[in-house]
Amino acid sequence: MKRKKIDNLEDLLGEPSFREWVSGEREDQQPFWEQWIRETPQNRQLAEQAISILKGIPFEIREVPLEPAMIREEWHKLHAKTSTSSPGEVPGPDSRRLRVHTWGLRIAAGFALLILSGFLLEYFVLNPYVDHHTAFGQQMTIILPDSTLVKLNANSTLSYRKQRPRKVWLDGEAFFQVKKKPETGANFRVLTNDLTVEVLGTAFNVIEKKDKTEVVLEEGSVKLNLNRDFESELLMKPGDLVSFSVQDEQDPILSQVKAEKVTSWKDGVLEFEDVPLTELMDRIQAIYGWQAVYYDESLKERKISLGLPAEDLESALLILSKTMGMKIEKVEGEDKVLLLR
């Protein structure tokens, strides 16, 4: 996820996704902003100031190691004391009540700050994110604390809170074999920029592309909660492929596919059946990081059916070039380019 460079408080407050995250409108932004906050002390300081401004709480930078229970107890004491009088009960000549009320407001503001500081401490330090990341051409198998199996494809990131492993954020592609929890009935959720996948126990594939998210259901059933301004849910059955982009104002596209072909990458093979060469090369770019440039534009629409290694670029290019009867030249500079001719 790319952002403009943030050097000061004004830059941070000007970021729409930051404001949406703080307001709770976009939970999918959490991994990015929490990672950004952890990068430098300056980022943390800017974030604390910005959150305070957006929440309308007076702010002063300080370290306050207070237990949440202690804060709640002191807050209740303060509320009991200050609620017995009101600003309208201030005698003219005697300013003592006014001073008490003014100090009460200051103390209230101070405790609001302590509550915010305690929240930030617990939110970012005591319950941190666990991040798993794969490089281009790399795959990773992850067993979550709830025994859910995740196969993370190349150039992808999976994040979840240490104490809440059944709610994960995905940037890239992953296959999930979700472990059922009949004793608690707890749902498993996968969040992307476009939608949330909610399940009890099933097997499915999620890929977040540059402009959309695609979900393929292999077995079981899932519910999709689309990230739109209005309530929007969609139930899927095995073999369904749903494609949706939050940037478009179009309804999600539902189609039937052979799920095992879409998820074959987890077994080391990229399977393609009667697809345009451009679609295949987009997949190569997502997994290996090499962008295709077509010397002959007519190549783009040529259809192809074959299987390619999911973790061996050289072998994949050799098979592709022989199958298509074309030359593929690797040009490595500022950008990694595959010249097809």
mmCIF file of N, CA and C in Angstrom, residues 172-215:
data_model
loop_
_atom_site.group_PDB
_atom_site.id
_atom_site.type_symbol
_atom_site.label_atom_id
_atom_site.label_comp_id
_atom_site.label_asym_id
_atom_site.label_seq_id
_atom_site.Cartn_x
_atom_site.Cartn_y
_atom_site.Cartn_z
ATOM 1 N N GLY A 172 -2.167 -9.380 -0.728
ATOM 2 C CA GLY A 172 -1.592 -10.375 -1.624
ATOM 3 C C GLY A 172 -2.528 -11.557 -1.793
ATOM 4 N N GLU A 173 -1.978 -12.776 -1.709
ATOM 5 C CA GLU A 173 -2.787 -13.976 -1.931
ATOM 6 C C GLU A 173 -2.497 -15.037 -0.884
ATOM 7 N N ALA A 174 -3.543 -15.733 -0.462
ATOM 8 C CA ALA A 174 -3.381 -16.814 0.511
ATOM 9 C C ALA A 174 -4.518 -17.810 0.379
ATOM 10 N N PHE A 175 -4.216 -19.063 0.714
ATOM 11 C CA PHE A 175 -5.219 -20.125 0.784
ATOM 12 C C PHE A 175 -5.420 -20.463 2.255
ATOM 13 N N PHE A 176 -6.689 -20.579 2.666
ATOM 14 C CA PHE A 176 -7.018 -20.815 4.068
ATOM 15 C C PHE A 176 -7.757 -22.138 4.246
ATOM 16 N N GLN A 177 -7.289 -22.958 5.181
ATOM 17 C CA GLN A 177 -8.006 -24.148 5.631
ATOM 18 C C GLN A 177 -8.372 -23.865 7.081
ATOM 19 N N VAL A 178 -9.597 -23.361 7.270
ATOM 20 C CA VAL A 178 -9.985 -22.825 8.576
ATOM 21 C C VAL A 178 -10.403 -23.943 9.525
ATOM 22 N N LYS A 179 -9.870 -23.891 10.728
ATOM 23 C CA LYS A 179 -10.219 -24.840 11.781
ATOM 24 C C LYS A 179 -11.514 -24.404 12.454
ATOM 25 N N LYS A 180 -12.493 -25.287 12.496
ATOM 26 C CA LYS A 180 -13.760 -24.968 13.148
ATOM 27 C C LYS A 180 -13.567 -24.886 14.663
ATOM 28 N N LYS A 181 -14.366 -24.025 15.289
ATOM 29 C CA LYS A 181 -14.352 -23.877 16.739
ATOM 30 C C LYS A 181 -15.770 -24.062 17.276
ATOM 31 N N PRO A 182 -16.262 -25.326 17.263
ATOM 32 C CA PRO A 182 -17.653 -25.553 17.688
ATOM 33 C C PRO A 182 -17.907 -25.183 19.132
ATOM 34 N N GLU A 183 -16.851 -25.237 19.970
ATOM 35 C CA GLU A 183 -17.051 -24.945 21.390
ATOM 36 C C GLU A 183 -17.354 -23.471 21.633
ATOM 37 N N THR A 184 -16.855 -22.583 20.758
ATOM 38 C CA THR A 184 -17.100 -21.146 20.918
ATOM 39 C C THR A 184 -17.947 -20.565 19.795
ATOM 40 N N GLY A 185 -17.975 -21.250 18.640
ATOM 41 C CA GLY A 185 -18.707 -20.720 17.489
ATOM 42 C C GLY A 185 -18.065 -19.474 16.904
ATOM 43 N N ALA A 186 -16.790 -19.234 17.231
ATOM 44 C CA ALA A 186 -16.107 -18.021 16.779
ATOM 45 C C ALA A 186 -15.856 -18.056 15.272
ATOM 46 N N ASN A 187 -16.252 -17.002 14.595
ATOM 47 C CA ASN A 187 -16.014 -16.896 13.168
ATOM 48 C C ASN A 187 -14.547 -16.573 12.884
ATOM 49 N N PHE A 188 -14.133 -16.924 11.678
ATOM 50 C CA PHE A 188 -12.799 -16.572 11.192
ATOM 51 C C PHE A 188 -13.001 -15.513 10.116
ATOM 52 N N ARG A 189 -12.240 -14.403 10.193
ATOM 53 C CA ARG A 189 -12.423 -13.318 9.238
ATOM 54 C C ARG A 189 -11.108 -12.949 8.564
ATOM 55 N N VAL A 190 -11.208 -12.728 7.243
ATOM 56 C CA VAL A 190 -10.074 -12.249 6.453
ATOM 57 C C VAL A 190 -10.460 -10.890 5.882
ATOM 58 N N LEU A 191 -9.654 -9.857 6.160
ATOM 59 C CA LEU A 191 -9.958 -8.506 5.711
ATOM 60 C C LEU A 191 -8.998 -8.062 4.625
ATOM 61 N N THR A 192 -9.543 -7.470 3.554
ATOM 62 C CA THR A 192 -8.746 -6.819 2.517
ATOM 63 C C THR A 192 -9.292 -5.410 2.335
ATOM 64 N N ASN A 193 -8.707 -4.664 1.408
ATOM 65 C CA ASN A 193 -9.190 -3.308 1.148
ATOM 66 C C ASN A 193 -10.619 -3.296 0.623
ATOM 67 N N ASP A 194 -11.040 -4.379 -0.045
ATOM 68 C CA ASP A 194 -12.329 -4.387 -0.732
ATOM 69 C C ASP A 194 -13.441 -5.073 0.049
ATOM 70 N N LEU A 195 -13.093 -6.071 0.866
ATOM 71 C CA LEU A 195 -14.146 -6.864 1.504
ATOM 72 C C LEU A 195 -13.618 -7.631 2.707
ATOM 73 N N THR A 196 -14.561 -8.251 3.423
ATOM 74 C CA THR A 196 -14.245 -9.138 4.540
ATOM 75 C C THR A 196 -14.852 -10.506 4.276
ATOM 76 N N VAL A 197 -14.045 -11.553 4.383
ATOM 77 C CA VAL A 197 -14.522 -12.925 4.250
ATOM 78 C C VAL A 197 -14.769 -13.461 5.653
ATOM 79 N N GLU A 198 -15.983 -13.959 5.897
ATOM 80 C CA GLU A 198 -16.343 -14.438 7.234
ATOM 81 C C GLU A 198 -16.790 -15.893 7.151
ATOM 82 N N VAL A 199 -16.158 -16.766 7.943
ATOM 83 C CA VAL A 199 -16.448 -18.203 7.865
ATOM 84 C C VAL A 199 -16.448 -18.815 9.258
ATOM 85 N N LEU A 200 -16.984 -20.023 9.343
ATOM 86 C CA LEU A 200 -16.887 -20.839 10.555
ATOM 87 C C LEU A 200 -15.824 -21.909 10.377
ATOM 88 N N GLY A 201 -15.826 -22.577 9.251
ATOM 89 C CA GLY A 201 -14.817 -23.582 8.953
ATOM 90 C C GLY A 201 -14.937 -23.988 7.501
ATOM 91 N N THR A 202 -13.888 -23.788 6.716
ATOM 92 C CA THR A 202 -13.978 -24.034 5.284
ATOM 93 C C THR A 202 -12.610 -23.886 4.646
ATOM 94 N N ALA A 203 -12.536 -24.034 3.310
ATOM 95 C CA ALA A 203 -11.296 -23.854 2.557
ATOM 96 C C ALA A 203 -11.566 -22.889 1.418
ATOM 97 N N PHE A 204 -10.759 -21.842 1.331
ATOM 98 C CA PHE A 204 -10.987 -20.841 0.304
ATOM 99 C C PHE A 204 -9.691 -20.113 -0.019
ATOM 100 N N ASN A 205 -9.695 -19.399 -1.144
ATOM 101 C CA ASN A 205 -8.532 -18.667 -1.615
ATOM 102 C C ASN A 205 -8.910 -17.193 -1.744
ATOM 103 N N VAL A 206 -8.025 -16.314 -1.270
ATOM 104 C CA VAL A 206 -8.241 -14.873 -1.387
ATOM 105 C C VAL A 206 -7.012 -14.258 -2.040
ATOM 106 N N ILE A 207 -7.251 -13.426 -3.056
ATOM 107 C CA ILE A 207 -6.154 -12.689 -3.674
ATOM 108 C C ILE A 207 -6.559 -11.230 -3.806
ATOM 109 N N GLU A 208 -5.752 -10.359 -3.190
ATOM 110 C CA GLU A 208 -5.978 -8.921 -3.303
ATOM 111 C C GLU A 208 -5.061 -8.392 -4.392
ATOM 112 N N LYS A 209 -5.661 -7.962 -5.496
ATOM 113 C CA LYS A 209 -4.902 -7.419 -6.613
ATOM 114 C C LYS A 209 -4.836 -5.900 -6.497
ATOM 115 N N LYS A 210 -4.205 -5.255 -7.505
ATOM 116 C CA LYS A 210 -4.028 -3.812 -7.455
ATOM 117 C C LYS A 210 -5.356 -3.073 -7.399
ATOM 118 N N ASP A 211 -6.355 -3.577 -8.115
ATOM 119 C CA ASP A 211 -7.601 -2.836 -8.236
ATOM 120 C C ASP A 211 -8.829 -3.594 -7.753
ATOM 121 N N LYS A 212 -8.636 -4.807 -7.196
ATOM 122 C CA LYS A 212 -9.793 -5.597 -6.766
ATOM 123 C C LYS A 212 -9.348 -6.753 -5.886
ATOM 124 N N THR A 213 -10.342 -7.418 -5.282
ATOM 125 C CA THR A 213 -10.100 -8.638 -4.508
ATOM 126 C C THR A 213 -10.932 -9.765 -5.102
ATOM 127 N N GLU A 214 -10.320 -10.961 -5.211
ATOM 128 C CA GLU A 214 -11.029 -12.132 -5.710
ATOM 129 C C GLU A 214 -11.037 -13.213 -4.633
ATOM 130 N N VAL A 215 -12.192 -13.832 -4.453
ATOM 131 C CA VAL A 215 -12.343 -14.918 -3.482
ATOM 132 C C VAL A 215 -12.874 -16.147 -4.218
#
